[in-house]
Short mmCIF file of C-alpha atoms in Angstrom, two decimals:
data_model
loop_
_atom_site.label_atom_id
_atom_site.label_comp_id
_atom_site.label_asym_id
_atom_site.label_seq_id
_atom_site.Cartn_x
_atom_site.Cartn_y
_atom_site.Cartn_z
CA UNK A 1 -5.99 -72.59 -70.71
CA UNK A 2 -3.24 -70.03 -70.97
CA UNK A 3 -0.78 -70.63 -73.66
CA UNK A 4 2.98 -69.03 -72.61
CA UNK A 5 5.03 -68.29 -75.51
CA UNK A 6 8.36 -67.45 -75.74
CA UNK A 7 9.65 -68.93 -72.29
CA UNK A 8 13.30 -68.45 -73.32
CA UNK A 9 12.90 -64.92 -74.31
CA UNK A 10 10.66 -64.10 -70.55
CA UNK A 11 13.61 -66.07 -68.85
CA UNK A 12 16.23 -63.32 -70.89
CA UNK A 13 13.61 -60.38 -69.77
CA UNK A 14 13.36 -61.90 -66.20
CA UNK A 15 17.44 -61.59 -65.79
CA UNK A 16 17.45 -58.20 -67.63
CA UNK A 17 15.03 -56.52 -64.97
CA UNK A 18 16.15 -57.92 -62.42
CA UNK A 19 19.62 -56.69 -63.47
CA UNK A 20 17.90 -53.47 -63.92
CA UNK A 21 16.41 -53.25 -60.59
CA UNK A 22 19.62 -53.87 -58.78
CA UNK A 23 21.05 -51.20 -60.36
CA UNK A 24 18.36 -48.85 -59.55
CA UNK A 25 19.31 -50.34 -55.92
CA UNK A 26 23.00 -49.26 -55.75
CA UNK A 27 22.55 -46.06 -57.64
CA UNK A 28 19.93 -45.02 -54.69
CA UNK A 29 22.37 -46.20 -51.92
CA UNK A 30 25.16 -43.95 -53.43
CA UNK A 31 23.84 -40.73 -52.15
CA UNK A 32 21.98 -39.31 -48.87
CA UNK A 33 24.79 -37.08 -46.88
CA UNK A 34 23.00 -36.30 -44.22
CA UNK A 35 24.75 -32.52 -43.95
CA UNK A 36 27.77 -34.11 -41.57
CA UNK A 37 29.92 -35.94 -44.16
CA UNK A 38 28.40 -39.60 -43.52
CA UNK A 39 25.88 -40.89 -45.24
CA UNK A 40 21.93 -41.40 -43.91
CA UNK A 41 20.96 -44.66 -42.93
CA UNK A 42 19.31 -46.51 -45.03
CA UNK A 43 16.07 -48.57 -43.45
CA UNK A 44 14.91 -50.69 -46.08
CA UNK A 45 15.85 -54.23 -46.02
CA UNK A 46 16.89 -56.67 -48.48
CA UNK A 47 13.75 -59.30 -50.46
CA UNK A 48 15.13 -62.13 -48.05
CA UNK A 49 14.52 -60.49 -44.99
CA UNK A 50 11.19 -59.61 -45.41
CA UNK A 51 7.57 -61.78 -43.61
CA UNK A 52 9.74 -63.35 -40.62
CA UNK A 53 13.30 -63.63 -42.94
CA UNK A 54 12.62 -67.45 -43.87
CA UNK A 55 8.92 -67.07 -46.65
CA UNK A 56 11.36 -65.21 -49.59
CA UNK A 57 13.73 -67.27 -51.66
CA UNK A 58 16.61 -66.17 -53.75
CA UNK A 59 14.28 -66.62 -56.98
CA UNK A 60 11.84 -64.63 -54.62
CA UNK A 61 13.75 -62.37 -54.14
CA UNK A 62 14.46 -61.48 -58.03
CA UNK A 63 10.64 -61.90 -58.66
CA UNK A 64 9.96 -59.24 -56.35
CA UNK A 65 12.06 -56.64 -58.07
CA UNK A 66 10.25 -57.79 -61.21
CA UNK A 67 6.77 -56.78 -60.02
CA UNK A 68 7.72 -53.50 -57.56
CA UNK A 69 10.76 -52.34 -59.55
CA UNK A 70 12.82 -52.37 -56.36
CA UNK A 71 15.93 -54.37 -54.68
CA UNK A 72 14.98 -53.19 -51.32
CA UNK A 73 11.82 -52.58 -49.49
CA UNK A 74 10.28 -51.40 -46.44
CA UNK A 75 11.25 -53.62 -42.87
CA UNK A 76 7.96 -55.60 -42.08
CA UNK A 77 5.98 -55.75 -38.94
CA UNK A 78 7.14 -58.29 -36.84
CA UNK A 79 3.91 -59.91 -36.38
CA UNK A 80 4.07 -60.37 -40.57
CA UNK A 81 5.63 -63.53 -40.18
CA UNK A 82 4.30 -67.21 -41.69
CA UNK A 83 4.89 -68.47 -38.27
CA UNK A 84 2.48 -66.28 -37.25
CA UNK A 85 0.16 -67.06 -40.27
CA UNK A 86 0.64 -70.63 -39.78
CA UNK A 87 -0.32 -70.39 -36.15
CA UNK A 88 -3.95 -67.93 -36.83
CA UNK A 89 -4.65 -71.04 -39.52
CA UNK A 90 -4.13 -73.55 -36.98
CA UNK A 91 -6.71 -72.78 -34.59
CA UNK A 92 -9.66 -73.28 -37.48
CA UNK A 93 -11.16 -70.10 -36.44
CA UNK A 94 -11.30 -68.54 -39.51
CA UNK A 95 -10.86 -69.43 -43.26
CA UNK A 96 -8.90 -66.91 -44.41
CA UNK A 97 -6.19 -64.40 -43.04
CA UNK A 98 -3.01 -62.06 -44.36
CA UNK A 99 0.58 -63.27 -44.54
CA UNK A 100 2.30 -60.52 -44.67
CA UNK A 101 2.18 -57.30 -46.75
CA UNK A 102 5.24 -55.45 -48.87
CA UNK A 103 5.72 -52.38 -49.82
CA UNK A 104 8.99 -50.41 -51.37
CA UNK A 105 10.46 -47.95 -49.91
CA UNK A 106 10.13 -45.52 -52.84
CA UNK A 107 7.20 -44.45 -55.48
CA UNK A 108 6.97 -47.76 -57.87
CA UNK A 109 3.78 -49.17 -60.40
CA UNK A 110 2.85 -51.66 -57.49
CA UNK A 111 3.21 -49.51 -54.04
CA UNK A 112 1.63 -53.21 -52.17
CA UNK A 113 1.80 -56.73 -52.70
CA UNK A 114 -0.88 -58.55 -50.18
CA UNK A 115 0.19 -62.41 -49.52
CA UNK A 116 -3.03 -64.18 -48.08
CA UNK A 117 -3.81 -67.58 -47.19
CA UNK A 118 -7.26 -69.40 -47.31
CA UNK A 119 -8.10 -72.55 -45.17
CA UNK A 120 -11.26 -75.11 -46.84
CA UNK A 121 -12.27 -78.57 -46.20
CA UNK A 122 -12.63 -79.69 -49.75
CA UNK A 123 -10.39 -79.39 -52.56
CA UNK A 124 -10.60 -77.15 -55.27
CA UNK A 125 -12.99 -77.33 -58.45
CA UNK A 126 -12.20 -77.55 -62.01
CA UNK A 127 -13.37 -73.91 -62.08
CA UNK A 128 -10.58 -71.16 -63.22
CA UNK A 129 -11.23 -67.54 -63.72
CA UNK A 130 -9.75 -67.57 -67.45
CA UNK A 131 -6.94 -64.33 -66.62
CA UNK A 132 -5.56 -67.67 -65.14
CA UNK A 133 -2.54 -69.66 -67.15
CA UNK A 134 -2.58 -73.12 -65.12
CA UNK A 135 0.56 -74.39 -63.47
CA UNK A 136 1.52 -77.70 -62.31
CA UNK A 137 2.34 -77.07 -58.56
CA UNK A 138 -0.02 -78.32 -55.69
CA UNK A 139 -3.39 -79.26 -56.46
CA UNK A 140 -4.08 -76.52 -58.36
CA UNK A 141 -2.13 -73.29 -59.52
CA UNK A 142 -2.26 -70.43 -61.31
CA UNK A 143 -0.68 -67.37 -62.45
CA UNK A 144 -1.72 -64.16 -64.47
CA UNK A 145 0.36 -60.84 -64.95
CA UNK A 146 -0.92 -59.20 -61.20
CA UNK A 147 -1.98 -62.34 -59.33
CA UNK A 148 -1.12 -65.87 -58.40
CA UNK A 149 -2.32 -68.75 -56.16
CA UNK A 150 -1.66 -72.47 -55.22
CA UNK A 151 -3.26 -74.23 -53.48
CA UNK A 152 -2.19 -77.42 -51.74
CA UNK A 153 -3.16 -80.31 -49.51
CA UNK A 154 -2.04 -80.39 -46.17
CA UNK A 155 -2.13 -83.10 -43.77
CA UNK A 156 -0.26 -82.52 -40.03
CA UNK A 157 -0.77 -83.03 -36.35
CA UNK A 158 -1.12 -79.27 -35.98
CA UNK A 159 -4.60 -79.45 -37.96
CA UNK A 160 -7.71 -80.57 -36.31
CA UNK A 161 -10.98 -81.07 -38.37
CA UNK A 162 -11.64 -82.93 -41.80
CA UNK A 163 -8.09 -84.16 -43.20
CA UNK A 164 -6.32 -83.00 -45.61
CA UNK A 165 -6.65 -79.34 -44.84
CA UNK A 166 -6.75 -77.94 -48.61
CA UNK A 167 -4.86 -74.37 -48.35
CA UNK A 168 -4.29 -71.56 -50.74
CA UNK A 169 -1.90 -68.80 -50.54
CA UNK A 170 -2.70 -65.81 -52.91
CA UNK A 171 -0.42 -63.27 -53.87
CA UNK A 172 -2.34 -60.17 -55.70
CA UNK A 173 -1.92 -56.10 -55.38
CA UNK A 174 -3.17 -54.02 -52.74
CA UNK A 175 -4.94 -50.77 -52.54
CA UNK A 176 -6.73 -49.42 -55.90
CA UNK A 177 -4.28 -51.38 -58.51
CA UNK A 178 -4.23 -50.98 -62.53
CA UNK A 179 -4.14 -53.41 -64.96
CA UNK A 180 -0.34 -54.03 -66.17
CA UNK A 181 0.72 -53.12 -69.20
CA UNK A 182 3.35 -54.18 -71.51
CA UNK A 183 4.24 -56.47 -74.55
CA UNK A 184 4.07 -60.48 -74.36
CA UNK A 185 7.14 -60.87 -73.09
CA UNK A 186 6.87 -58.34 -70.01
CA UNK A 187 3.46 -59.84 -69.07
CA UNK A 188 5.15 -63.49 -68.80
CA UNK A 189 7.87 -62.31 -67.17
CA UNK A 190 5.46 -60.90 -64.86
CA UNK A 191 3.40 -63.78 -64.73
CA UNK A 192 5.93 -65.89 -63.88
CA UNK A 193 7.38 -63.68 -60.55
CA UNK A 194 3.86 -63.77 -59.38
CA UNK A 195 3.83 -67.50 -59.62
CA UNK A 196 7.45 -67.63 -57.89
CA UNK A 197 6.44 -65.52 -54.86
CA UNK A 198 3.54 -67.82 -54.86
CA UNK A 199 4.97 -70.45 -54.91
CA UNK A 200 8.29 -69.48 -52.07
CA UNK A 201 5.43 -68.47 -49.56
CA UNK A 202 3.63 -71.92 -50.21
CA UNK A 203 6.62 -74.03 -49.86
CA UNK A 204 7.33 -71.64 -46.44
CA UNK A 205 3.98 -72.16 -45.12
CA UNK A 206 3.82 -76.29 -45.78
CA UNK A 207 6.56 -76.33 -43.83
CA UNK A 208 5.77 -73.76 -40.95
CA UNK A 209 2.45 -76.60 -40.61
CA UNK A 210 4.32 -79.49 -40.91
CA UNK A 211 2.69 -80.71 -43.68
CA UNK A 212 3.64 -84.61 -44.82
CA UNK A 213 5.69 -84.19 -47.90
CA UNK A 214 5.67 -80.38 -47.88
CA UNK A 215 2.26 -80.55 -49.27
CA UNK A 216 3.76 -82.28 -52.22
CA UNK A 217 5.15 -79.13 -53.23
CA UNK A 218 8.58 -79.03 -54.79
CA UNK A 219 11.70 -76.88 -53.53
CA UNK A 220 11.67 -74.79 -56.76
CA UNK A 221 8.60 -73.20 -58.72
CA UNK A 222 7.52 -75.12 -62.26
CA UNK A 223 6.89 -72.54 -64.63
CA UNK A 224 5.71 -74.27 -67.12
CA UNK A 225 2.40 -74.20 -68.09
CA UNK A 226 0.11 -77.57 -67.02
#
């Protein structure tokens, strides 16, 4: 298992990016005449509004700008939605499926994040790739500087089959990603936003199902290492 050292000082680099990013944010907003006097309308939409408006959190939010270096990002499709997730999962005809995909509106490191769910009858094994640093959320969690999962137990009326429904919701690059780069600190910071995003699209999706006790998930992410 993953040791995370440091916490305070990722917490301190988590704010300072963040900070960073929204900066970035307003800077970019400042400009853009579109030749008439005004100024051109800007399309992207805020971390909040993004996957339906109710699957990013506040803390989301920040993580976001963490991984893709950006305050805003590009509107998603309207059929991006957990509801809609939640619904394909429902009818048990296939294991696995996309949430909803983000992108930012302007060149970044990480030009995609995927969110995916996955659907099995039994819970998970013991077995963890070892890029993984453990996390006590759900029935099993984990977190590594481009990737995060948890998985969770789900019992509700919506779900037909073998009970509890054990589902995972992944959150990992898209396209042809590289391997981050950076010094301890940056990768936990990084680690941890993965984890958070994780975990705001879990909580969103227990809920979407109506799953007894919200899957046993908690309202905020624990980032401490199990």
């Amino acid at each position: 298992m993953a040791t995370v050292t440091s916490r305070r000082g990722t917490r301190g680099l988590l704010r300072a990016a963040v900070a960073g990013s929204l900066a970035l944010a307003v800077a970019g907003c400042s400009g853009g005449d579109d030749g008439s006097g005004g100024k051109e309308a800007d399309p992207s939409v805020a971390a909040e509004r993004l996957c339906g408006g109710n699957a990013v959190s506040a803390e989301a939010g920040e993580a976001l700008q963490v991984i893709m270096g950006s305050a805003r990002f590009d509107p998603s499709s309207e059929k991006s939605t957990v509801a809609a997730a939640a619904r394909e999962l429902s009818r048990r005809n296939d294991f696995r499926g996309d949430i909803c995909r983000i992108y930012p509106p302007t060149d970044a490191p990480v030009k995609e994040l995927r969110i995916r769910w996955y659907r099995d009858d039994s819970a998970p094994d013991d077995d963890s790739a070892a890029k993984f640093t453990l996390l006590p959320m759900g029935e099993k969690s984990g977190t590594a500087p481009d990737v995060a999962f948890i998985t969770f137990a789900c019992r509700a009326e919506e779900l037909t089959g073998t009970t509890p429904q054990h589902i995972t919701i992944m959150v990992e690059p898209g396209g042809m990603p590289t391997e981050p780069e950076g010094d301890t600190e940056q990768l936990e910071a990084l680690k941890d936003a993965h984890a958070t995003v994780a975990h705001s699209f879990s909580l969103a999706m227990a809920k979407e199902l109506g799953c007894e006790d919200n899957g046993g998930l908690k309202a905020k992410p624990s980032l401490t290492p199990a």
